[in-house]
Amino acid sequence: MATPTSAGSTTSLKPAPMALLPPIPLYRRLFRAHRHHLPSENRILGDEYVKSEFRAHRNVENPVHIIGFLTEWQMYAQAIEGDAWRDATLDKGKIDKMSDQQLGQLYELMQAIKNKDQTGNEDQ
């Protein structure tokens, strides 16, 4: 009698794909994550960034861009909720895939964080 084997089957070590949240529940989840897991000065900066990004992508119609946008923000929310963001660095592969505009936004965000840190240190 033949018995089933796993030969030839592909088992992935990747976790099962997550269900993608619709935009409005994801938007709310991001603010909730900021409220519960970020210091107040980072929360203000994060909230403004989330608002501007969701506004900028409000009229995007390309389904690939929409799925990519929602997936990245959902992974960000999971990282914030799990405190994995504290010692995290950006993946070089993701940086290499960024457009010039995205790299500019990343640079502006970095400058805003540095300026925030410098003003916070002067107040102390």
PDB file of C-alpha atoms in Angstrom:
ATOM      1  CA  MET A   1       0.000   0.000   0.000  1.00  0.00           C
ATOM      2  CA  ALA A   2       1.390   3.410  -0.933  1.00  0.00           C
ATOM      3  CA  THR A   3       1.731   6.094   1.685  1.00  0.00           C
ATOM      4  CA  PRO A   4       1.823   9.815   0.997  1.00  0.00           C
ATOM      5  CA  THR A   5       5.218  11.486   1.295  1.00  0.00           C
ATOM      6  CA  SER A   6       6.410  15.021   1.279  1.00  0.00           C
ATOM      7  CA  ALA A   7       8.874  14.375  -1.539  1.00  0.00           C
ATOM      8  CA  GLY A   8       8.527  16.940  -4.262  1.00  0.00           C
ATOM      9  CA  SER A   9       6.296  19.203  -2.239  1.00  0.00           C
ATOM     10  CA  THR A  10       7.533  22.628  -1.386  1.00  0.00           C
ATOM     11  CA  THR A  11       7.227  23.706   2.181  1.00  0.00           C
ATOM     12  CA  SER A  12       7.973  27.320   2.815  1.00  0.00           C
ATOM     13  CA  LEU A  13       9.531  28.685   5.948  1.00  0.00           C
ATOM     14  CA  LYS A  14       7.793  31.981   5.322  1.00  0.00           C
ATOM     15  CA  PRO A  15       4.811  32.810   7.500  1.00  0.00           C
ATOM     16  CA  ALA A  16       1.372  32.563   5.959  1.00  0.00           C
ATOM     17  CA  PRO A  17       0.440  35.721   4.073  1.00  0.00           C
ATOM     18  CA  MET A  18      -1.382  38.236   6.203  1.00  0.00           C
ATOM     19  CA  ALA A  19      -4.812  39.477   5.304  1.00  0.00           C
ATOM     20  CA  LEU A  20      -4.546  43.018   4.026  1.00  0.00           C
ATOM     21  CA  LEU A  21      -6.485  45.579   6.009  1.00  0.00           C
ATOM     22  CA  PRO A  22      -8.616  48.056   4.058  1.00  0.00           C
ATOM     23  CA  PRO A  23      -7.242  51.623   4.034  1.00  0.00           C
ATOM     24  CA  ILE A  24      -9.450  53.210   6.725  1.00  0.00           C
ATOM     25  CA  PRO A  25      -9.022  50.464   9.365  1.00  0.00           C
ATOM     26  CA  LEU A  26      -5.267  50.434   8.630  1.00  0.00           C
ATOM     27  CA  TYR A  27      -5.129  54.232   8.973  1.00  0.00           C
ATOM     28  CA  ARG A  28      -6.844  54.004  12.366  1.00  0.00           C
ATOM     29  CA  ARG A  29      -4.591  51.135  13.441  1.00  0.00           C
ATOM     30  CA  LEU A  30      -1.503  53.225  12.665  1.00  0.00           C
ATOM     31  CA  PHE A  31      -2.683  56.081  14.875  1.00  0.00           C
ATOM     32  CA  ARG A  32      -3.580  53.621  17.643  1.00  0.00           C
ATOM     33  CA  ALA A  33      -0.124  52.034  17.391  1.00  0.00           C
ATOM     34  CA  HIS A  34       1.514  55.459  17.587  1.00  0.00           C
ATOM     35  CA  ARG A  35      -0.622  56.409  20.589  1.00  0.00           C
ATOM     36  CA  HIS A  36       0.244  53.252  22.520  1.00  0.00           C
ATOM     37  CA  HIS A  37       3.842  52.571  21.487  1.00  0.00           C
ATOM     38  CA  LEU A  38       5.633  55.826  20.607  1.00  0.00           C
ATOM     39  CA  PRO A  39       6.930  58.624  22.817  1.00  0.00           C
ATOM     40  CA  SER A  40       4.871  61.790  22.371  1.00  0.00           C
ATOM     41  CA  GLU A  41       7.443  63.653  20.246  1.00  0.00           C
ATOM     42  CA  ASN A  42       7.796  60.690  17.871  1.00  0.00           C
ATOM     43  CA  ARG A  43       4.044  60.224  17.828  1.00  0.00           C
ATOM     44  CA  ILE A  44       3.470  63.764  16.540  1.00  0.00           C
ATOM     45  CA  LEU A  45       6.016  63.309  13.766  1.00  0.00           C
ATOM     46  CA  GLY A  46       4.686  59.835  12.904  1.00  0.00           C
ATOM     47  CA  ASP A  47       1.055  60.963  12.838  1.00  0.00           C
ATOM     48  CA  GLU A  48       1.848  63.826  10.467  1.00  0.00           C
ATOM     49  CA  TYR A  49       3.808  61.511   8.187  1.00  0.00           C
ATOM     50  CA  VAL A  50       0.991  58.931   8.083  1.00  0.00           C
ATOM     51  CA  LYS A  51      -1.552  61.661   7.262  1.00  0.00           C
ATOM     52  CA  SER A  52       0.565  63.101   4.456  1.00  0.00           C
ATOM     53  CA  GLU A  53       1.324  59.687   2.912  1.00  0.00           C
ATOM     54  CA  PHE A  54      -2.305  58.549   2.951  1.00  0.00           C
ATOM     55  CA  ARG A  55      -3.391  61.900   1.454  1.00  0.00           C
ATOM     56  CA  ALA A  56      -0.738  61.643  -1.249  1.00  0.00           C
ATOM     57  CA  HIS A  57      -1.922  58.145  -2.186  1.00  0.00           C
ATOM     58  CA  ARG A  58      -5.654  58.827  -1.940  1.00  0.00           C
ATOM     59  CA  ASN A  59      -6.231  58.928  -5.703  1.00  0.00           C
ATOM     60  CA  VAL A  60      -3.880  56.115  -6.767  1.00  0.00           C
ATOM     61  CA  GLU A  61      -5.711  53.698  -9.059  1.00  0.00           C
ATOM     62  CA  ASN A  62      -2.985  51.175  -9.893  1.00  0.00           C
ATOM     63  CA  PRO A  63      -3.845  48.023  -7.880  1.00  0.00           C
ATOM     64  CA  VAL A  64      -0.182  46.989  -7.632  1.00  0.00           C
ATOM     65  CA  HIS A  65       0.740  50.324  -6.040  1.00  0.00           C
ATOM     66  CA  ILE A  66      -2.253  50.166  -3.696  1.00  0.00           C
ATOM     67  CA  ILE A  67      -1.378  46.655  -2.501  1.00  0.00           C
ATOM     68  CA  GLY A  68       2.286  47.595  -2.047  1.00  0.00           C
ATOM     69  CA  PHE A  69       1.357  50.754  -0.147  1.00  0.00           C
ATOM     70  CA  LEU A  70      -1.068  48.968   2.192  1.00  0.00           C
ATOM     71  CA  THR A  71       1.304  46.028   2.712  1.00  0.00           C
ATOM     72  CA  GLU A  72       4.214  48.260   3.726  1.00  0.00           C
ATOM     73  CA  TRP A  73       2.069  50.294   6.119  1.00  0.00           C
ATOM     74  CA  GLN A  74       0.631  47.131   7.639  1.00  0.00           C
ATOM     75  CA  MET A  75       4.126  45.731   8.200  1.00  0.00           C
ATOM     76  CA  TYR A  76       5.092  49.076   9.756  1.00  0.00           C
ATOM     77  CA  ALA A  77       2.109  48.874  12.141  1.00  0.00           C
ATOM     78  CA  GLN A  78       3.120  45.353  13.151  1.00  0.00           C
ATOM     79  CA  ALA A  79       6.692  46.492  13.785  1.00  0.00           C
ATOM     80  CA  ILE A  80       5.524  49.433  15.935  1.00  0.00           C
ATOM     81  CA  GLU A  81       3.132  47.241  17.907  1.00  0.00           C
ATOM     82  CA  GLY A  82       5.861  44.684  18.542  1.00  0.00           C
ATOM     83  CA  ASP A  83       8.537  47.243  19.428  1.00  0.00           C
ATOM     84  CA  ALA A  84      10.705  45.755  16.657  1.00  0.00           C
ATOM     85  CA  TRP A  85      11.333  49.254  15.314  1.00  0.00           C
ATOM     86  CA  ARG A  86      13.615  50.387  18.147  1.00  0.00           C
ATOM     87  CA  ASP A  87      16.820  48.777  16.866  1.00  0.00           C
ATOM     88  CA  ALA A  88      15.762  48.188  13.266  1.00  0.00           C
ATOM     89  CA  THR A  89      17.607  49.408  10.206  1.00  0.00           C
ATOM     90  CA  LEU A  90      16.398  49.797   6.654  1.00  0.00           C
ATOM     91  CA  ASP A  91      16.979  46.872   4.336  1.00  0.00           C
ATOM     92  CA  LYS A  92      19.474  47.746   1.590  1.00  0.00           C
ATOM     93  CA  GLY A  93      17.277  45.978  -0.959  1.00  0.00           C
ATOM     94  CA  LYS A  94      14.365  48.275  -0.148  1.00  0.00           C
ATOM     95  CA  ILE A  95      16.571  51.360  -0.347  1.00  0.00           C
ATOM     96  CA  ASP A  96      17.880  50.243  -3.756  1.00  0.00           C
ATOM     97  CA  LYS A  97      14.292  49.919  -5.039  1.00  0.00           C
ATOM     98  CA  MET A  98      13.280  53.428  -3.914  1.00  0.00           C
ATOM     99  CA  SER A  99      12.735  56.171  -6.439  1.00  0.00           C
ATOM    100  CA  ASP A 100      14.579  59.484  -6.195  1.00  0.00           C
ATOM    101  CA  GLN A 101      11.424  61.051  -4.769  1.00  0.00           C
ATOM    102  CA  GLN A 102      11.181  58.371  -2.067  1.00  0.00           C
ATOM    103  CA  LEU A 103      14.852  58.802  -1.185  1.00  0.00           C
ATOM    104  CA  GLY A 104      14.248  62.542  -0.886  1.00  0.00           C
ATOM    105  CA  GLN A 105      11.321  61.920   1.453  1.00  0.00           C
ATOM    106  CA  LEU A 106      13.428  59.554   3.517  1.00  0.00           C
ATOM    107  CA  TYR A 107      16.162  62.189   3.769  1.00  0.00           C
ATOM    108  CA  GLU A 108      13.624  64.842   4.827  1.00  0.00           C
ATOM    109  CA  LEU A 109      12.262  62.491   7.480  1.00  0.00           C
ATOM    110  CA  MET A 110      15.775  61.831   8.762  1.00  0.00           C
ATOM    111  CA  GLN A 111      16.449  65.579   8.947  1.00  0.00           C
ATOM    112  CA  ALA A 112      13.174  66.182  10.808  1.00  0.00           C
ATOM    113  CA  ILE A 113      14.095  63.513  13.358  1.00  0.00           C
ATOM    114  CA  LYS A 114      17.595  64.954  13.813  1.00  0.00           C
ATOM    115  CA  ASN A 115      16.211  68.483  14.238  1.00  0.00           C
ATOM    116  CA  LYS A 116      13.667  67.193  16.745  1.00  0.00           C
ATOM    117  CA  ASP A 117      16.438  65.445  18.704  1.00  0.00           C
ATOM    118  CA  GLN A 118      18.641  68.559  18.683  1.00  0.00           C
ATOM    119  CA  THR A 119      15.840  70.807  19.947  1.00  0.00           C
ATOM    120  CA  GLY A 120      14.946  68.215  22.577  1.00  0.00           C
ATOM    121  CA  ASN A 121      18.559  68.118  23.808  1.00  0.00           C
ATOM    122  CA  GLU A 122      18.757  71.923  23.992  1.00  0.00           C
ATOM    123  CA  ASP A 123      15.650  72.039  26.216  1.00  0.00           C
ATOM    124  CA  GLN A 124      17.229  69.717  28.774  1.00  0.00           C
TER     125      GLN A 124
END
